Coordinates of C-alpha atoms in Angstrom, one line a residue:
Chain A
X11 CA -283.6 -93.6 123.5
X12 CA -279.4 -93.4 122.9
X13 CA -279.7 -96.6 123.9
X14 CA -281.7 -98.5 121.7
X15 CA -282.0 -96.3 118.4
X16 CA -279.1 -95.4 116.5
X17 CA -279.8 -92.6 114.2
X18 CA -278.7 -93.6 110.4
X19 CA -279.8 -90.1 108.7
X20 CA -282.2 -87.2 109.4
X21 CA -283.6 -84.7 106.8
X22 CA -285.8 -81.5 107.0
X23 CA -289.0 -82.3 105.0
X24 CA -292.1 -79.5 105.4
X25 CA -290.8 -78.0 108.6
X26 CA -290.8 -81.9 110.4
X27 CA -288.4 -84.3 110.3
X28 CA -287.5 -87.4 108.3
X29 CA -285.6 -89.8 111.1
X30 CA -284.0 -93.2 110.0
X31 CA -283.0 -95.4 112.9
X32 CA -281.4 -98.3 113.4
X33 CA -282.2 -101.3 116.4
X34 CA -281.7 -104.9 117.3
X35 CA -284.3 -106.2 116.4
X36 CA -285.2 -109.4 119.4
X37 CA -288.8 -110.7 118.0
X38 CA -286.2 -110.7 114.7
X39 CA -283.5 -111.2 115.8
X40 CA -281.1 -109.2 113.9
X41 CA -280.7 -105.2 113.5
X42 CA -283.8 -103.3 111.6
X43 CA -284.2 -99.8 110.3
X44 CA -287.2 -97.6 110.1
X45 CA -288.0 -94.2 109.5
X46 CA -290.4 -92.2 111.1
X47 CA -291.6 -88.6 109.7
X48 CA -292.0 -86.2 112.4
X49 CA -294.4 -83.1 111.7
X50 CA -293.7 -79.7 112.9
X51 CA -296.2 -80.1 115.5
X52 CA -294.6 -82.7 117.3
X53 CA -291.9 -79.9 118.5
X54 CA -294.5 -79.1 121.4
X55 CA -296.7 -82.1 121.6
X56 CA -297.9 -85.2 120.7
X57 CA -299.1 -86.8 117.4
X58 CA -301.1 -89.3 116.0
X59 CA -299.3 -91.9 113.8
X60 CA -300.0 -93.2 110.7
X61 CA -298.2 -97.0 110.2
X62 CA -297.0 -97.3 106.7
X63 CA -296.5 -101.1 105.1
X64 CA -294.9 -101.1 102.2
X65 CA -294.7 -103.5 99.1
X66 CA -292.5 -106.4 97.6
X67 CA -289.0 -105.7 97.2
X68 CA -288.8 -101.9 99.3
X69 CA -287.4 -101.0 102.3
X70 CA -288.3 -98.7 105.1
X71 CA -287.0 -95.3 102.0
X72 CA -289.7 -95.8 99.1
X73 CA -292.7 -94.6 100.7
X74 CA -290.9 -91.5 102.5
X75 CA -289.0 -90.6 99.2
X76 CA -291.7 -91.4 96.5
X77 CA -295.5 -91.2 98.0
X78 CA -295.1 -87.3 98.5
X79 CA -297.1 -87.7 101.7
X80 CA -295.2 -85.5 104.3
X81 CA -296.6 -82.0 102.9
X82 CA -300.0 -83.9 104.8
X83 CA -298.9 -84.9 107.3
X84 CA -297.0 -81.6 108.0
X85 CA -300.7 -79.7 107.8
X86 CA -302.1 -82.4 109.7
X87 CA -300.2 -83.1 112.5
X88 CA -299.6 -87.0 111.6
X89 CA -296.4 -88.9 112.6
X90 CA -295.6 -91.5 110.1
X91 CA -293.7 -94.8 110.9
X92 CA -292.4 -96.5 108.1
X93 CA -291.1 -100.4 108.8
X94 CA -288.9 -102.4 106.7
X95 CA -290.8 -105.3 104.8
X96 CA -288.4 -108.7 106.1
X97 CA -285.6 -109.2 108.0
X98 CA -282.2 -108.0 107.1
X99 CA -278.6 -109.2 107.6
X100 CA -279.7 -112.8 108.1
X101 CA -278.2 -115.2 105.0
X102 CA -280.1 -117.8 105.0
X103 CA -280.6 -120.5 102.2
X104 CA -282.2 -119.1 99.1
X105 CA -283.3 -115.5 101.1
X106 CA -282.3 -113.2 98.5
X107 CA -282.6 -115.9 95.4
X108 CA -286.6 -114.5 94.4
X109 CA -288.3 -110.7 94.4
X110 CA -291.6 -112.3 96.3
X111 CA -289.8 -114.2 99.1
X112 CA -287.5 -114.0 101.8
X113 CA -285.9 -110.3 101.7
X114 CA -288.2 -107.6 101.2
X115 CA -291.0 -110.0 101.2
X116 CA -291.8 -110.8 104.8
X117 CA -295.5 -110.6 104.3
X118 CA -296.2 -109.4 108.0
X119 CA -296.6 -112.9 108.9
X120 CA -295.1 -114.8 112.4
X121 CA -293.4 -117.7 110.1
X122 CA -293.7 -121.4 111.8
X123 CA -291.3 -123.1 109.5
X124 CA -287.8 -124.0 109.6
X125 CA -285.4 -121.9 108.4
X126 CA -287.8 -118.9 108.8
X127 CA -289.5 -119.2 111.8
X128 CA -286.2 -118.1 113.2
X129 CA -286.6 -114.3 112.2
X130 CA -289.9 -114.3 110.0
X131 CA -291.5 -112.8 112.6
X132 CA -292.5 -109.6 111.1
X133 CA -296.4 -109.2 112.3
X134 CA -295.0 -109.6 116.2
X135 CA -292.6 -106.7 115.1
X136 CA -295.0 -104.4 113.5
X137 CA -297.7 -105.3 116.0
X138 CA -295.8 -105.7 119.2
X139 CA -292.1 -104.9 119.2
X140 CA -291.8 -101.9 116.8
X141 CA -294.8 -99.9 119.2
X142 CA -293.2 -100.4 122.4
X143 CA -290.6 -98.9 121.3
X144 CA -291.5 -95.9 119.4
X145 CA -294.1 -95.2 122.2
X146 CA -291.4 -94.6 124.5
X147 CA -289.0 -92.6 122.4
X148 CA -290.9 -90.4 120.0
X149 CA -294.0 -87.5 121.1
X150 CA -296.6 -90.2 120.4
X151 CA -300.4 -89.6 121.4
X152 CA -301.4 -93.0 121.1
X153 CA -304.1 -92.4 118.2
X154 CA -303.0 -94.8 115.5
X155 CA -303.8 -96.1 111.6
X156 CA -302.6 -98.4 109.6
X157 CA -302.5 -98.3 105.9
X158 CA -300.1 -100.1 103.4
X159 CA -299.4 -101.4 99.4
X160 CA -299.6 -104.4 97.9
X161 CA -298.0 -107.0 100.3
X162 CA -298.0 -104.1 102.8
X163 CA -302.1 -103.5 101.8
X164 CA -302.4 -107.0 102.6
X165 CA -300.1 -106.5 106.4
X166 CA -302.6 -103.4 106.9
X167 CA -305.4 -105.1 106.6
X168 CA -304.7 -108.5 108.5
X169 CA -302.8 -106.2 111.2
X170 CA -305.9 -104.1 111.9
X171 CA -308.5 -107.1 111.9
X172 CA -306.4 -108.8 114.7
X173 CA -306.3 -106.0 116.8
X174 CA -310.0 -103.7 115.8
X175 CA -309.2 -101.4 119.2
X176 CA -305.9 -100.9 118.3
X177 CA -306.2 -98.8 115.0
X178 CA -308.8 -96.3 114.2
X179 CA -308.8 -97.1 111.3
X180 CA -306.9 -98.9 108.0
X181 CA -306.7 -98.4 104.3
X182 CA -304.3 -99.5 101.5
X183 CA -303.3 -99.1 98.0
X184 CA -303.6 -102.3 95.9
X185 CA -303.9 -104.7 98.4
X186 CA -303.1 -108.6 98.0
X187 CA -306.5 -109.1 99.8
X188 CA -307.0 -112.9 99.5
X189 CA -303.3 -114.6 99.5
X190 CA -304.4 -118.0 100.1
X191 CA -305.7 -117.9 96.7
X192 CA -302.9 -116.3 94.5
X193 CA -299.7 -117.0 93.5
X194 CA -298.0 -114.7 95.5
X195 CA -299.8 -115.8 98.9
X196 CA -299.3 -119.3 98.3
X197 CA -295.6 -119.1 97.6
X198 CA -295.3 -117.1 100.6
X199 CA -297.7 -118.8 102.7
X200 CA -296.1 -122.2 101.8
X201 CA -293.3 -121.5 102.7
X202 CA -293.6 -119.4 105.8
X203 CA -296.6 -121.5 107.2
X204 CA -296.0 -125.0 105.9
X205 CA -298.5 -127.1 103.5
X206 CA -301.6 -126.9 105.8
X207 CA -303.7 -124.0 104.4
X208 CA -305.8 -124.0 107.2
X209 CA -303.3 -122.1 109.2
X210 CA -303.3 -120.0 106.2
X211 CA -306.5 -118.5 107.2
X212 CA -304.8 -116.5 109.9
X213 CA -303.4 -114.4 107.9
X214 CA -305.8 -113.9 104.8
X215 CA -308.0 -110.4 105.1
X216 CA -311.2 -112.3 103.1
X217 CA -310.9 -115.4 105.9
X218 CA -310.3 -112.8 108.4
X219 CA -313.5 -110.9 108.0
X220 CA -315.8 -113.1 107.3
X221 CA -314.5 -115.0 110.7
X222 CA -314.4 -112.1 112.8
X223 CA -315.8 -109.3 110.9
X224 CA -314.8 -106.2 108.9
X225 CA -312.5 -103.3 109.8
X226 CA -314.6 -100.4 111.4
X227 CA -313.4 -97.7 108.6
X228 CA -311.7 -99.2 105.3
X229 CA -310.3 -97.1 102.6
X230 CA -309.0 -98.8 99.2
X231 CA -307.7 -98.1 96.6
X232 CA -307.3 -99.8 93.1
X233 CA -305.4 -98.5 89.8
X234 CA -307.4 -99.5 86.8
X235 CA -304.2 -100.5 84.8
X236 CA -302.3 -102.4 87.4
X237 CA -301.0 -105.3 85.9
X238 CA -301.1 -107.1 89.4
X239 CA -305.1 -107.1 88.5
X240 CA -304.8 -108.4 85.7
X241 CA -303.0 -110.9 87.0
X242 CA -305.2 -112.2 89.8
X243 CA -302.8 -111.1 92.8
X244 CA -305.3 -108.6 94.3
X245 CA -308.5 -109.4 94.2
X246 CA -310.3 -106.7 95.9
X247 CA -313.5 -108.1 94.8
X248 CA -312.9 -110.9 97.2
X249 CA -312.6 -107.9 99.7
X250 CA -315.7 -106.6 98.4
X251 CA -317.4 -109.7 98.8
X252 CA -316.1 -110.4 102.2
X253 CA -317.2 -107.3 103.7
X254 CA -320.6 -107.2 102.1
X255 CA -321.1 -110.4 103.5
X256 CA -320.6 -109.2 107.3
X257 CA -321.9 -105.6 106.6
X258 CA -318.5 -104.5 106.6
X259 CA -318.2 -100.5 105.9
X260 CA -316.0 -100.7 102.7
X261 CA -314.9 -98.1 100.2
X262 CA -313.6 -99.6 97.5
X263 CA -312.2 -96.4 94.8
X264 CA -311.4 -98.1 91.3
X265 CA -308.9 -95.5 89.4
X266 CA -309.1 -95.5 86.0
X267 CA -305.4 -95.5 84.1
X268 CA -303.4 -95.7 87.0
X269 CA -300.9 -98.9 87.9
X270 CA -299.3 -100.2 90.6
X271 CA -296.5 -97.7 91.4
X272 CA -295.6 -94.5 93.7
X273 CA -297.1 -92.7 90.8
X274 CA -300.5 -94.0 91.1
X275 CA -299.8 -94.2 95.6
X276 CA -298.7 -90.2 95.4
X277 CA -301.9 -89.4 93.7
X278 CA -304.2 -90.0 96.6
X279 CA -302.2 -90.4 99.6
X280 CA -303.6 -86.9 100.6
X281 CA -307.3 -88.6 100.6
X282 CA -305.9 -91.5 102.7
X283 CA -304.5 -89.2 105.1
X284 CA -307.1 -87.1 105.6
X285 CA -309.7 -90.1 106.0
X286 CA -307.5 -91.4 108.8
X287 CA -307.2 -87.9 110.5
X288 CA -310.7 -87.7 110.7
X289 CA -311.4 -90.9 112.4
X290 CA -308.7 -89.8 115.1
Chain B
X22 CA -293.6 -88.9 66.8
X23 CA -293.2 -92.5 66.8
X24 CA -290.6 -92.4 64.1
X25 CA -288.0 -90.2 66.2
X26 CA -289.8 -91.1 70.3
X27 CA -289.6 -94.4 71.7
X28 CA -291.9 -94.4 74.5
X29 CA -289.8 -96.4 77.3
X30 CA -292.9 -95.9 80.0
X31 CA -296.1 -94.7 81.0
X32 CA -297.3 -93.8 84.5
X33 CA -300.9 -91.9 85.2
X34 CA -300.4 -89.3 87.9
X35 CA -302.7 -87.1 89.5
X36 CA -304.6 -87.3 86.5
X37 CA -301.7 -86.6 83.5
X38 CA -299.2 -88.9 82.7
X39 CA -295.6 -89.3 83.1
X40 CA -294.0 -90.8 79.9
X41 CA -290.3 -91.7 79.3
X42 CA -288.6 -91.6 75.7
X43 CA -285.4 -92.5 74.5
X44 CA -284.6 -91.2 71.3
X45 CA -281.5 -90.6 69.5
X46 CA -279.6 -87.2 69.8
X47 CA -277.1 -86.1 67.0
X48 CA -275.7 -83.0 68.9
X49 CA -275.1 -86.3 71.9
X50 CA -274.4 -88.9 69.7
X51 CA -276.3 -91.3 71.5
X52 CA -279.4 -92.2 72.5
X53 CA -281.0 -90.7 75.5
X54 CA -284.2 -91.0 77.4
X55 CA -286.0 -87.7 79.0
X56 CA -289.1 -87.3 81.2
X57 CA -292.0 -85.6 80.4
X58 CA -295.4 -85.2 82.8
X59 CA -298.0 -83.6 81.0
X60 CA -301.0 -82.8 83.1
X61 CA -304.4 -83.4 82.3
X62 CA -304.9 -79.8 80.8
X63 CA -302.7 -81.0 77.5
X64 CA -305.4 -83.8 76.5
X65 CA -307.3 -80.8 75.5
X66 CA -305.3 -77.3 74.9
X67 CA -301.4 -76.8 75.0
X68 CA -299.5 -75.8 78.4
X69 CA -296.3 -74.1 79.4
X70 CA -293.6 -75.8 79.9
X71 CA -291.0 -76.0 83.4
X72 CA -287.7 -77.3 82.3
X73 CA -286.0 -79.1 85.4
X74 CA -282.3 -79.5 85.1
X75 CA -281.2 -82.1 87.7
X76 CA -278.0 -82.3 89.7
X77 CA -274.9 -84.8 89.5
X78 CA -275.6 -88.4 89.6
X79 CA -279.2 -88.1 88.7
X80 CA -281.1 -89.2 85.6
X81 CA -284.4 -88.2 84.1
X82 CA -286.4 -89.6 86.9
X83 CA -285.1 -88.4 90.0
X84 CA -287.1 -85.4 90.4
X85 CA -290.9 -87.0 88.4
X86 CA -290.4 -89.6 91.7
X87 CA -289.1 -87.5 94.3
X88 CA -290.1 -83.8 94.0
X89 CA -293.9 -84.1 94.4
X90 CA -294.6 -81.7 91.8
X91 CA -296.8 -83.1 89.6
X92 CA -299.8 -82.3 92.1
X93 CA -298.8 -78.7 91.6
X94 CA -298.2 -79.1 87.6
X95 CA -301.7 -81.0 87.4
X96 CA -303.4 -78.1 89.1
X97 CA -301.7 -75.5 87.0
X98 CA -302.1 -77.1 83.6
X99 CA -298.0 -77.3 83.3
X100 CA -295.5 -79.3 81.5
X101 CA -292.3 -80.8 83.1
X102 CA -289.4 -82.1 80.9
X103 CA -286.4 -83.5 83.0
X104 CA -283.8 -84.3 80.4
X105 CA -281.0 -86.4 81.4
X106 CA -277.6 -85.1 83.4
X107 CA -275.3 -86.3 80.8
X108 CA -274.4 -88.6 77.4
X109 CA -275.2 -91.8 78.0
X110 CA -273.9 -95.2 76.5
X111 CA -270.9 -93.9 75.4
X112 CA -267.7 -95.3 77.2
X113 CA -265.2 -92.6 77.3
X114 CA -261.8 -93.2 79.2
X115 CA -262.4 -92.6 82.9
X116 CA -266.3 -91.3 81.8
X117 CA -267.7 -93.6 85.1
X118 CA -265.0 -93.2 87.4
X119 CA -266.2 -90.0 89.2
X120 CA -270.0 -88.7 90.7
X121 CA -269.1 -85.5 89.6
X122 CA -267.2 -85.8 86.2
X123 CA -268.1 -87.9 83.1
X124 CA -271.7 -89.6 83.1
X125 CA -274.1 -88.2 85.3
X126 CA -272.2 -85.0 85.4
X127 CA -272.4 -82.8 82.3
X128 CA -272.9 -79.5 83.7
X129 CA -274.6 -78.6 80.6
X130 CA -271.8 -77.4 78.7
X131 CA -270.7 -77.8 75.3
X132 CA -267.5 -79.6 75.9
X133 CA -264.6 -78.4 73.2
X134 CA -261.7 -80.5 74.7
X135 CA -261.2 -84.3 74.0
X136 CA -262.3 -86.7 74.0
X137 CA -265.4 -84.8 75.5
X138 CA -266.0 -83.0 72.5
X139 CA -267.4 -85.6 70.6
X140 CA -270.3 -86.2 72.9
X141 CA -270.5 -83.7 75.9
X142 CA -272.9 -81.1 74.3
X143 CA -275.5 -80.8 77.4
X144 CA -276.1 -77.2 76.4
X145 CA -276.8 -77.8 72.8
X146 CA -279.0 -80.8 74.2
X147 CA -281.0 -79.0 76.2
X148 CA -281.7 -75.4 74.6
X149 CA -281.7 -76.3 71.1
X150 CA -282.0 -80.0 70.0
X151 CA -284.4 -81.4 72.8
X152 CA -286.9 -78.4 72.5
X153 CA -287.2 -78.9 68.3
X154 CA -288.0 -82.6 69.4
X155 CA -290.4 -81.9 71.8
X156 CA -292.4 -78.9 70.5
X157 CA -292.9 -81.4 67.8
X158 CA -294.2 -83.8 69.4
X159 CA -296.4 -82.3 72.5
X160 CA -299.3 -79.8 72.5
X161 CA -296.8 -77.8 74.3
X162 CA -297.8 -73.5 73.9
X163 CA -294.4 -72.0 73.9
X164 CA -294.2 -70.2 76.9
X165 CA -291.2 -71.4 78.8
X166 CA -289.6 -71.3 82.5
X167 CA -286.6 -73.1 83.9
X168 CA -285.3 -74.4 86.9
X169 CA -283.1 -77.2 88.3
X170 CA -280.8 -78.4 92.1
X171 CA -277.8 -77.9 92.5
X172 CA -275.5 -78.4 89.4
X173 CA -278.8 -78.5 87.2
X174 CA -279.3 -75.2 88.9
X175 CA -276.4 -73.9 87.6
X176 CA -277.6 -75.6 83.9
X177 CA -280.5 -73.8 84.3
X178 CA -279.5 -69.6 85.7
X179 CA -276.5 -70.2 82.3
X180 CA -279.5 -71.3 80.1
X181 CA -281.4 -68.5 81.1
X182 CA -278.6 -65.9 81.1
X183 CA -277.6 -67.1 77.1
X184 CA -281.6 -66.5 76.5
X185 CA -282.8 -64.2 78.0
X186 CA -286.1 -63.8 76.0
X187 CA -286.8 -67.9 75.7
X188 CA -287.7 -68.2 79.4
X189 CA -290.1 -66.4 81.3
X190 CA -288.6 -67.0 84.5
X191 CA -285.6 -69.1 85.9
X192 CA -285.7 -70.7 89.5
X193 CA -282.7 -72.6 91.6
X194 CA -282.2 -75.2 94.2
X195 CA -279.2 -75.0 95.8
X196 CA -277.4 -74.2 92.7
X197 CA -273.5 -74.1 92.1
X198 CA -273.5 -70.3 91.5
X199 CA -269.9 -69.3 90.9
X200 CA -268.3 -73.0 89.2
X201 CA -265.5 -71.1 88.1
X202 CA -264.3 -70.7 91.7
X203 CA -265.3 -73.9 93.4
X204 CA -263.7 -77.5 93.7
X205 CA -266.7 -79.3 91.3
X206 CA -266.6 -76.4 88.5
X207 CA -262.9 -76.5 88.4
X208 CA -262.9 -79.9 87.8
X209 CA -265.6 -80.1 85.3
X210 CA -264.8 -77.2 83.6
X211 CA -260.9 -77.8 83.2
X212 CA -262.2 -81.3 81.6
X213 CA -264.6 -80.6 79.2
X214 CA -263.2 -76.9 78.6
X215 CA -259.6 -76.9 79.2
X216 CA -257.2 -75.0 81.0
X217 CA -258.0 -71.9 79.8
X218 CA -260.4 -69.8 82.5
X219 CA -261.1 -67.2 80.2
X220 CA -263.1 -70.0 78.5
X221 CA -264.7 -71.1 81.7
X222 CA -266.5 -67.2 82.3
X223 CA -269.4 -68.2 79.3
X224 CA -270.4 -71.1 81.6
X225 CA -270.9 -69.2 84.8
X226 CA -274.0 -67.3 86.7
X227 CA -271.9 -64.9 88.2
X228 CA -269.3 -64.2 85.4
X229 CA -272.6 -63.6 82.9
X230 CA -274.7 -61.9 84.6
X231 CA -271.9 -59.1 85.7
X232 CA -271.7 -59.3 81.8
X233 CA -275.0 -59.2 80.2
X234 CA -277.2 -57.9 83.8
X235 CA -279.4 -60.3 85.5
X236 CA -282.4 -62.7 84.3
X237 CA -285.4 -60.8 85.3
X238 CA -287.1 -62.9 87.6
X239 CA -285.0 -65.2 89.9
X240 CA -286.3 -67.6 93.0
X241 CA -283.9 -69.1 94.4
X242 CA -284.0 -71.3 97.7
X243 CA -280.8 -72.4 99.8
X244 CA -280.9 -75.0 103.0
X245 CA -279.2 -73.6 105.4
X246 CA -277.7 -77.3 106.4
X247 CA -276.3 -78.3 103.2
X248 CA -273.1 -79.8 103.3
X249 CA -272.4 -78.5 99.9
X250 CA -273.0 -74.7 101.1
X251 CA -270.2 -75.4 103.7
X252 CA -267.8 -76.9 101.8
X253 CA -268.3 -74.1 99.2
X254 CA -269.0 -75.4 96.2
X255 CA -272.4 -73.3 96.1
X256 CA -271.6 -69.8 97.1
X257 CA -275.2 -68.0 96.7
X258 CA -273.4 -65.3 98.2
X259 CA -271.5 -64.8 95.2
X260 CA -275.0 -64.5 93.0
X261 CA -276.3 -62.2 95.2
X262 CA -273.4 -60.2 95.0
X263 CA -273.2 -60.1 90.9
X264 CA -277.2 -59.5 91.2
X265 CA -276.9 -56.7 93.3
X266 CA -274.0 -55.2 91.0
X267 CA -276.5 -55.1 88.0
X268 CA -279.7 -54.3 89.9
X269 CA -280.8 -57.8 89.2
X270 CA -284.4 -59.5 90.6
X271 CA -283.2 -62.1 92.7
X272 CA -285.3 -63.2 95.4
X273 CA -282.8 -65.8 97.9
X274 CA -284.3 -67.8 100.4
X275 CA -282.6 -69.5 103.2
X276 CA -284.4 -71.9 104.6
X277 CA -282.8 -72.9 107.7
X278 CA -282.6 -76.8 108.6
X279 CA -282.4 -77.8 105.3
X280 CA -279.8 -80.2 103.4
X281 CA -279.0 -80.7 100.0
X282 CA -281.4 -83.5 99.4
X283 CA -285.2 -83.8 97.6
X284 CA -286.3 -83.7 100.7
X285 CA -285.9 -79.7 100.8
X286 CA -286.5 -79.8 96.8
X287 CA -290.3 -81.3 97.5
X288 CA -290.6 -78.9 100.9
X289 CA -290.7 -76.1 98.5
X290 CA -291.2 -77.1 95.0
X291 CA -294.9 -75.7 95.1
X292 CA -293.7 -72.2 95.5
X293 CA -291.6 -72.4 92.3
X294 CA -294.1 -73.9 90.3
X295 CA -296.7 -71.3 91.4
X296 CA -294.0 -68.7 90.9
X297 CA -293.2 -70.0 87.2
X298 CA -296.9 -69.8 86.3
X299 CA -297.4 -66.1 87.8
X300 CA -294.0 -65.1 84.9
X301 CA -295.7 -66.9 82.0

């Protein structure tokens, strides 16, 4: 473990431990940090883990720091990965010019065009390379779920319908369900993928279900007063309509009042935890 | 309200609201922005209030994101006001060069030498000219308890210690027990007090509670891997020592593992919240 993960800082947090770590990064190519929370339990065995996607603009810190969620996982027994949302290091032209592309915007997409397809590979390193190597160096049981915000609601969601054996189950806060059909999506789609929208569909949870079908157990969540609503970057009744059109077993929570921050994440990430504990 | 509160933001969580206001202090002489969660109790009836006095470098927000404990206040039907850590918007000479002197750092003292004097009244701030504002303004009962990290939880045992019949009960995090004899206090205090010591004893835990006896109920947790505790600049020794001179209530935790971080604030948060609401 030495070998390949260099710790960068380790905290006490409900009797477990926060771990930041730092790796090159080859499906990347360039070094990466994560954090993983620990809980007590996995002292003296292994743990499920819970994969954590995280929205525009954050790293691998704001979910750890803000969403309040390690008292849970402490009770539970839940490990808790937290990725990074692009590659970092890497200067190429216009990367850190806009909030919703380039860094901190990877969008858990394999990116096909030039200059991006050269590290843009962020599904193959939260699907592939990121789990082969945390299987090997952390008390891991195998069990895993996958939830996420916003962009990282959206990587949840296409990340669990490409892979249904792979993750018991998936939820999200906020998602950015149908991308080929907001502003966001198409801006990063664009310019990941290239013009032709077809290869979109890849990539796009609504296109994804109705193709292959819906996640076995979906939990969602949707602030009332998020301004990303308002502003058509969500659309989670696309999801509803998707999964009602295959039979898919949805539950789509609205939440009066609350928005699109930590805030409104903190306030039920103990329900999203405990509905992926009990499909473990 | 809205002649004398500028509502800077809103956030729904776990059912109250966070709000931000800026507003402008006279005892500061500048404006200033505080945090305030009221839980979903205050819609109906008026609730206690927790004061939370953060440590150097932090504003009003680092403990609403970081601490978790608005689950707890929502639960209990409490109030949290986080007040700044210092003046802001002035531009003293040298008043950003240090983390722990100037903005950021105000130790909640009422500064007499300049040029601090003419803004550096964190003590007048907090016990007198922020409570008139917000007892004003919120449907707040009157019952009071304190607490704060570090040097906020110094701020809060010399708040407590000047009134003893304003707070029901005083908690710490890591506090700076004894600044008189520790590298940050004698840097603060020779700044905004002088070079007189004598001076410096109204200002410290230990110097007033071996003069006027001991709050009556005291919580206070210590990690056991805090740099800070090492280096000496917290000495909870030292308050356990002037406690156990005047027969005073202290109840000192040391939690072993933990640093100096909100990491160990959120691990144990819920204990001082539920011991605030047993003193009220």
């Amino acid at each position: 473990m030495t070998d390949t993960l260099e710790l960068v800082s380790e905290n006490k947090s409900f009797g477990g431990w926060l771990r930041r770590y730092r790796h090159r990064s080859e499906v990347l190519d360039c070094d990466m940090v994560f954090g993983i929370y620990l809980p007590p339990q996995a002292e003296t065995q292994s743990v499920p883990l819970l994969w954590w996607l995280s929205g525009l603009t954050c790293t691998d810190e704001n979910f750890m720091q803000k969403a309040g969620a390690h008292r849970v996982a402490a009770e539970l027994g839940m490990a808790i990965i937290c990725p990074d949302t692009s590659p970092r290091g890497t200067d190429l032209p216009g990367e850190h010019d806009s909030y919703d592309f380039g860094s901190g915007a990877g969008f858990y997409v394999d990116a096909t065009e030039a200059p991006w397809n050269q590290h843009y590979h962020m599904y193959s390193y939260v699907v592939d390379e990121l789990p082969d190597l945390v299987h090997n160096a952390f008390p891991l049981s195998g069990q895993e779920a996958i939830s996420g915000h916003s962009m990282g609601g959206h990587g949840a969601l296409v990340c669990a319908l490409h892979n249904p054996e792979r993750y018991q189950s998936v939820s999200a806060f906020a998602p950015i369900c149908h991308p080929l059909n907001c502003s966001w999506g198409e801006k990063a789609f664009g310019g990941y993928l290239g013009d032709d929208r077809d290869t979109w569909k890849a990539w796009d949870a609504c296109e994804l279900i109705r193709a292959n079908g819906a996640p076995h157990s979906l939990l969602v969540d949707q602030g009332g007063a998020d301004n990303f609503l308002e502003a058509g970057q969500l659309q989670p009744e696309a999801l509803e309509a998707a999964c009602g059109e295959v039979g898919g077993d949805l539950t789509l929570r609205h939440q009066p009042g609350y928005d699109h921050s930590y805030f409104f994440i903190a306030s039920f990430i103990e329900d999203h935890l405990r509905f992926h504990f009990r499909h473990l």
